Amino acid sequence: MTATGSGSGNSGDHGTSSRGLKKRVRTGFLRLLNLTLNRLTRRLAHAGRGPFSVVVHTGRRSGREYRTPLVLVAVPEGFVVELTYGPNVDWLRNVEAAGGCTVVYRGAPHRIVGVEPCDIRRGRRAFPRPVALVLAAAGARHFRILREAHQGTTD
């Protein structure tokens, strides 16, 4: 991608539009968060502190184990996750390809046996009200349910 925002494969120059600028600012901000906070959030999640959880998944091509920090909320069938970076993120593609993963939630491991769609309304409502308001204001629209293998099931 060039400095003007072209080269993304999209037609038109998004670098001069307010939408293109907003997208570049958002992408830059999320990249900065990713580079600076992931180390800290992984530590907090493994310790069971703060709002963070870790998704432990296997790379679909490399076979390498990855640990991705996320904010999850527990629901009866498992966990709801908001996909800040959209639905084409590597961790999600890895989990879907493997058919599952492990979630470390509040310091305890949970076996995930599948990923299911979650509509916007249900996704936002799963989170505590202050978080749901922030998600709505930020335009969050991609959610998934990570289905947990509950004891006593054959999953």
CSV table of N, CA and C in Angstrom, one decimal, residues 10-100:
chain,number,residue,atom,x,y,z
A,10,ASN,N,-8.2,-1.8,-4.6
A,10,ASN,CA,-9.5,-1.1,-4.8
A,10,ASN,C,-9.3,0.0,-5.8
A,11,SER,N,-10.4,0.2,-6.6
A,11,SER,CA,-10.3,1.3,-7.5
A,11,SER,C,-10.5,2.6,-6.8
A,12,GLY,N,-9.9,3.7,-7.4
A,12,GLY,CA,-10.0,5.0,-6.8
A,12,GLY,C,-8.9,5.3,-5.8
A,13,ASP,N,-8.6,6.5,-5.5
A,13,ASP,CA,-7.6,7.0,-4.6
A,13,ASP,C,-8.3,7.3,-3.3
A,14,HIS,N,-8.1,6.4,-2.3
A,14,HIS,CA,-8.7,6.5,-1.0
A,14,HIS,C,-7.9,7.5,-0.1
A,15,GLY,N,-6.7,7.9,-0.6
A,15,GLY,CA,-5.8,8.7,0.2
A,15,GLY,C,-6.4,10.1,0.4
A,16,THR,N,-7.2,10.6,-0.5
A,16,THR,CA,-7.7,12.0,-0.4
A,16,THR,C,-9.1,12.0,0.2
A,17,SER,N,-9.7,10.9,0.3
A,17,SER,CA,-11.1,10.9,0.9
A,17,SER,C,-11.0,10.8,2.4
A,18,SER,N,-12.1,11.3,3.0
A,18,SER,CA,-12.1,11.2,4.5
A,18,SER,C,-12.2,9.8,4.9
A,19,ARG,N,-12.9,9.0,4.1
A,19,ARG,CA,-13.1,7.6,4.4
A,19,ARG,C,-11.7,6.9,4.4
A,20,GLY,N,-11.0,7.2,3.3
A,20,GLY,CA,-9.6,6.6,3.2
A,20,GLY,C,-8.7,7.0,4.3
A,21,LEU,N,-8.8,8.3,4.7
A,21,LEU,CA,-8.0,8.7,5.8
A,21,LEU,C,-8.4,8.0,7.1
A,22,LYS,N,-9.7,7.9,7.4
A,22,LYS,CA,-10.1,7.2,8.6
A,22,LYS,C,-9.6,5.8,8.6
A,23,LYS,N,-9.7,5.2,7.5
A,23,LYS,CA,-9.2,3.8,7.4
A,23,LYS,C,-7.8,3.7,7.7
A,24,ARG,N,-6.9,4.6,7.1
A,24,ARG,CA,-5.5,4.5,7.4
A,24,ARG,C,-5.2,4.8,8.8
A,25,VAL,N,-5.9,5.8,9.4
A,25,VAL,CA,-5.6,6.1,10.8
A,25,VAL,C,-6.0,4.9,11.7
A,26,ARG,N,-7.2,4.3,11.4
A,26,ARG,CA,-7.6,3.1,12.2
A,26,ARG,C,-6.6,2.0,12.1
A,27,THR,N,-6.2,1.7,10.8
A,27,THR,CA,-5.2,0.6,10.6
A,27,THR,C,-3.9,0.9,11.3
A,28,GLY,N,-3.4,2.1,11.3
A,28,GLY,CA,-2.2,2.5,12.0
A,28,GLY,C,-2.3,2.3,13.5
A,29,PHE,N,-3.5,2.8,14.0
A,29,PHE,CA,-3.7,2.7,15.4
A,29,PHE,C,-3.8,1.2,15.9
A,30,LEU,N,-4.5,0.4,15.1
A,30,LEU,CA,-4.6,-1.0,15.5
A,30,LEU,C,-3.2,-1.7,15.4
A,31,ARG,N,-2.4,-1.4,14.4
A,31,ARG,CA,-1.1,-1.9,14.2
A,31,ARG,C,-0.2,-1.6,15.4
A,32,LEU,N,-0.3,-0.3,15.9
A,32,LEU,CA,0.4,0.1,17.0
A,32,LEU,C,0.0,-0.6,18.3
A,33,LEU,N,-1.3,-0.8,18.5
A,33,LEU,CA,-1.8,-1.6,19.6
A,33,LEU,C,-1.3,-3.0,19.5
A,34,ASN,N,-1.3,-3.6,18.4
A,34,ASN,CA,-0.8,-4.9,18.2
A,34,ASN,C,0.6,-5.1,18.6
A,35,LEU,N,1.4,-4.1,18.1
A,35,LEU,CA,2.9,-4.2,18.4
A,35,LEU,C,3.2,-4.0,19.9
A,36,THR,N,2.5,-3.1,20.5
A,36,THR,CA,2.9,-2.7,21.9
A,36,THR,C,2.2,-3.4,23.0
A,37,LEU,N,0.9,-3.8,22.8
A,37,LEU,CA,0.1,-4.3,23.9
A,37,LEU,C,0.0,-5.8,23.9
A,38,ASN,N,0.3,-6.5,22.8
A,38,ASN,CA,0.1,-8.0,22.8
A,38,ASN,C,0.9,-8.7,23.9
A,39,ARG,N,2.1,-8.3,24.1
A,39,ARG,CA,3.0,-9.0,25.1
A,39,ARG,C,2.4,-8.8,26.5
A,40,LEU,N,2.0,-7.6,26.8
A,40,LEU,CA,1.4,-7.3,28.1
A,40,LEU,C,0.0,-8.1,28.3
A,41,THR,N,-0.8,-8.0,27.3
A,41,THR,CA,-2.1,-8.6,27.4
A,41,THR,C,-2.1,-10.1,27.5
A,42,ARG,N,-1.1,-10.7,26.8
A,42,ARG,CA,-0.9,-12.2,27.0
A,42,ARG,C,-0.6,-12.5,28.4
A,43,ARG,N,0.3,-11.8,29.0
A,43,ARG,CA,0.7,-12.0,30.4
A,43,ARG,C,-0.5,-11.9,31.3
A,44,LEU,N,-1.3,-10.8,31.2
A,44,LEU,CA,-2.5,-10.6,32.0
A,44,LEU,C,-3.5,-11.7,31.8
A,45,ALA,N,-3.7,-12.1,30.6
A,45,ALA,CA,-4.7,-13.2,30.3
A,45,ALA,C,-4.3,-14.5,30.9
A,46,HIS,N,-3.0,-14.9,30.8
A,46,HIS,CA,-2.6,-16.1,31.4
A,46,HIS,C,-2.7,-16.1,32.9
A,47,ALA,N,-2.5,-14.9,33.5
A,47,ALA,CA,-2.7,-14.7,35.0
A,47,ALA,C,-4.1,-14.6,35.4
A,48,GLY,N,-5.0,-14.6,34.5
A,48,GLY,CA,-6.4,-14.4,34.8
A,48,GLY,C,-6.8,-13.0,35.3
A,49,ARG,N,-6.0,-12.0,34.8
A,49,ARG,CA,-6.3,-10.7,35.3
A,49,ARG,C,-6.8,-9.8,34.1
A,50,GLY,N,-7.6,-8.9,34.4
A,50,GLY,CA,-8.1,-7.9,33.4
A,50,GLY,C,-9.1,-8.6,32.4
A,51,PRO,N,-9.5,-7.9,31.4
A,51,PRO,CA,-10.5,-8.4,30.5
A,51,PRO,C,-10.0,-9.3,29.4
A,52,PHE,N,-8.7,-9.6,29.4
A,52,PHE,CA,-8.1,-10.4,28.3
A,52,PHE,C,-8.2,-11.9,28.5
A,53,SER,N,-8.3,-12.5,27.3
A,53,SER,CA,-8.2,-14.0,27.2
A,53,SER,C,-7.1,-14.3,26.1
A,54,VAL,N,-6.7,-15.5,26.1
A,54,VAL,CA,-5.7,-15.9,25.0
A,54,VAL,C,-6.3,-17.0,24.3
A,55,VAL,N,-6.2,-16.9,22.9
A,55,VAL,CA,-6.6,-18.0,22.1
A,55,VAL,C,-5.3,-18.7,21.6
A,56,VAL,N,-5.2,-20.0,22.0
A,56,VAL,CA,-4.0,-20.8,21.7
A,56,VAL,C,-4.4,-21.6,20.5
A,57,HIS,N,-3.7,-21.4,19.3
A,57,HIS,CA,-4.1,-22.0,18.1
A,57,HIS,C,-2.9,-22.4,17.3
A,58,THR,N,-3.1,-23.3,16.3
A,58,THR,CA,-2.0,-23.8,15.5
A,58,THR,C,-2.0,-23.2,14.1
A,59,GLY,N,-0.9,-22.8,13.7
A,59,GLY,CA,-0.8,-22.2,12.3
A,59,GLY,C,-1.2,-23.2,11.3
A,60,ARG,N,-2.1,-22.8,10.4
A,60,ARG,CA,-2.6,-23.8,9.4
A,60,ARG,C,-1.5,-24.2,8.4
A,61,ARG,N,-0.5,-23.4,8.2
A,61,ARG,CA,0.6,-23.7,7.2
A,61,ARG,C,1.9,-24.1,8.0
A,62,SER,N,2.2,-23.4,9.0
A,62,SER,CA,3.4,-23.6,9.7
A,62,SER,C,3.4,-24.7,10.7
A,63,GLY,N,2.2,-25.0,11.3
A,63,GLY,CA,2.1,-25.9,12.4
A,63,GLY,C,2.6,-25.4,13.7
A,64,ARG,N,3.0,-24.1,13.7
A,64,ARG,CA,3.5,-23.5,14.9
A,64,ARG,C,2.3,-23.1,15.9
A,65,GLU,N,2.6,-23.1,17.2
A,65,GLU,CA,1.6,-22.7,18.1
A,65,GLU,C,1.7,-21.2,18.3
A,66,TYR,N,0.5,-20.6,18.3
A,66,TYR,CA,0.4,-19.1,18.5
A,66,TYR,C,-0.5,-18.8,19.6
A,67,ARG,N,-0.3,-17.7,20.3
A,67,ARG,CA,-1.1,-17.2,21.4
A,67,ARG,C,-1.5,-15.8,21.1
A,68,THR,N,-2.8,-15.7,20.9
A,68,THR,CA,-3.4,-14.4,20.5
A,68,THR,C,-4.3,-13.8,21.6
A,69,PRO,N,-3.9,-12.6,22.1
A,69,PRO,CA,-4.8,-12.0,23.2
A,69,PRO,C,-6.0,-11.4,22.6
A,70,LEU,N,-7.1,-11.6,23.2
A,70,LEU,CA,-8.4,-11.1,22.7
A,70,LEU,C,-9.3,-10.8,24.0
A,71,VAL,N,-10.3,-10.0,23.7
A,71,VAL,CA,-11.3,-9.7,24.8
A,71,VAL,C,-12.5,-10.6,24.4
A,72,LEU,N,-12.8,-11.6,25.3
A,72,LEU,CA,-13.9,-12.5,25.1
A,72,LEU,C,-15.0,-12.3,26.2
A,73,VAL,N,-16.2,-12.7,25.9
A,73,VAL,CA,-17.2,-12.7,26.9
A,73,VAL,C,-17.8,-14.1,26.9
A,74,ALA,N,-18.0,-14.6,28.1
A,74,ALA,CA,-18.6,-16.0,28.2
A,74,ALA,C,-20.1,-15.9,28.0
A,75,VAL,N,-20.6,-16.9,27.2
A,75,VAL,CA,-22.0,-17.1,27.0
A,75,VAL,C,-22.2,-18.6,27.2
A,76,PRO,N,-23.5,-19.1,27.3
A,76,PRO,CA,-23.7,-20.5,27.6
A,76,PRO,C,-23.0,-21.5,26.7
A,77,GLU,N,-22.9,-21.2,25.4
A,77,GLU,CA,-22.3,-22.1,24.5
A,77,GLU,C,-20.8,-22.0,24.3
A,78,GLY,N,-20.2,-21.0,25.0
A,78,GLY,CA,-18.8,-20.8,24.9
A,78,GLY,C,-18.4,-19.4,25.1
A,79,PHE,N,-18.0,-18.7,24.1
A,79,PHE,CA,-17.5,-17.3,24.2
A,79,PHE,C,-17.9,-16.5,22.9
A,80,VAL,N,-18.1,-15.2,23.1
A,80,VAL,CA,-18.3,-14.3,22.0
A,80,VAL,C,-17.1,-13.5,21.9
A,81,VAL,N,-16.6,-13.3,20.6
A,81,VAL,CA,-15.5,-12.5,20.4
A,81,VAL,C,-15.9,-11.4,19.3
A,82,GLU,N,-15.4,-10.2,19.5
A,82,GLU,CA,-15.6,-9.1,18.5
A,82,GLU,C,-14.3,-9.1,17.7
A,83,LEU,N,-14.5,-9.2,16.4
A,83,LEU,CA,-13.4,-9.2,15.4
A,83,LEU,C,-12.9,-7.8,15.0
A,84,THR,N,-12.1,-7.2,15.9
A,84,THR,CA,-11.7,-5.8,15.6
A,84,THR,C,-11.0,-5.7,14.3
A,85,TYR,N,-10.3,-6.6,13.8
A,85,TYR,CA,-9.5,-6.6,12.6
A,85,TYR,C,-10.3,-7.2,11.4
A,86,GLY,N,-11.6,-7.6,11.6
A,86,GLY,CA,-12.4,-8.2,10.6
A,86,GLY,C,-12.3,-9.7,10.6
A,87,PRO,N,-13.1,-10.3,9.7
A,87,PRO,CA,-13.2,-11.8,9.8
A,87,PRO,C,-12.1,-12.6,9.1
A,88,ASN,N,-11.2,-11.9,8.5
A,88,ASN,CA,-10.1,-12.6,7.7
A,88,ASN,C,-8.8,-12.6,8.5
A,89,VAL,N,-8.8,-12.6,9.8
A,89,VAL,CA,-7.6,-12.6,10.6
A,89,VAL,C,-7.0,-14.0,10.7
A,90,ASP,N,-5.7,-14.0,10.8
A,90,ASP,CA,-5.0,-15.3,10.8
A,90,ASP,C,-5.5,-16.2,11.9
A,91,TRP,N,-5.6,-15.7,13.1
A,91,TRP,CA,-6.0,-16.6,14.3
A,91,TRP,C,-7.3,-17.3,14.0
A,92,LEU,N,-8.3,-16.5,13.5
A,92,LEU,CA,-9.6,-17.1,13.2
A,92,LEU,C,-9.5,-18.2,12.1
A,93,ARG,N,-8.8,-17.9,11.0
A,93,ARG,CA,-8.6,-18.8,10.0
A,93,ARG,C,-7.9,-20.1,10.4
A,94,ASN,N,-6.9,-19.9,11.3
A,94,ASN,CA,-6.3,-21.1,11.9
A,94,ASN,C,-7.2,-21.9,12.7
A,95,VAL,N,-8.0,-21.3,13.6
A,95,VAL,CA,-9.0,-22.0,14.4
A,95,VAL,C,-10.0,-22.8,13.5
A,96,GLU,N,-10.5,-22.1,12.5
A,96,GLU,CA,-11.5,-22.7,11.6
A,96,GLU,C,-10.8,-23.9,10.9
A,97,ALA,N,-9.6,-23.8,10.4
A,97,ALA,CA,-8.9,-24.8,9.7
A,97,ALA,C,-8.7,-26.0,10.6
A,98,ALA,N,-8.3,-25.8,11.8
A,98,ALA,CA,-8.0,-26.9,12.8
A,98,ALA,C,-9.3,-27.5,13.4
A,99,GLY,N,-10.4,-26.8,13.3
A,99,GLY,CA,-11.6,-27.3,13.9
A,99,GLY,C,-11.7,-27.0,15.4
A,100,GLY,N,-10.8,-26.1,15.9
A,100,GLY,CA,-10.9,-25.8,17.3
A,100,GLY,C,-9.6,-25.2,17.8
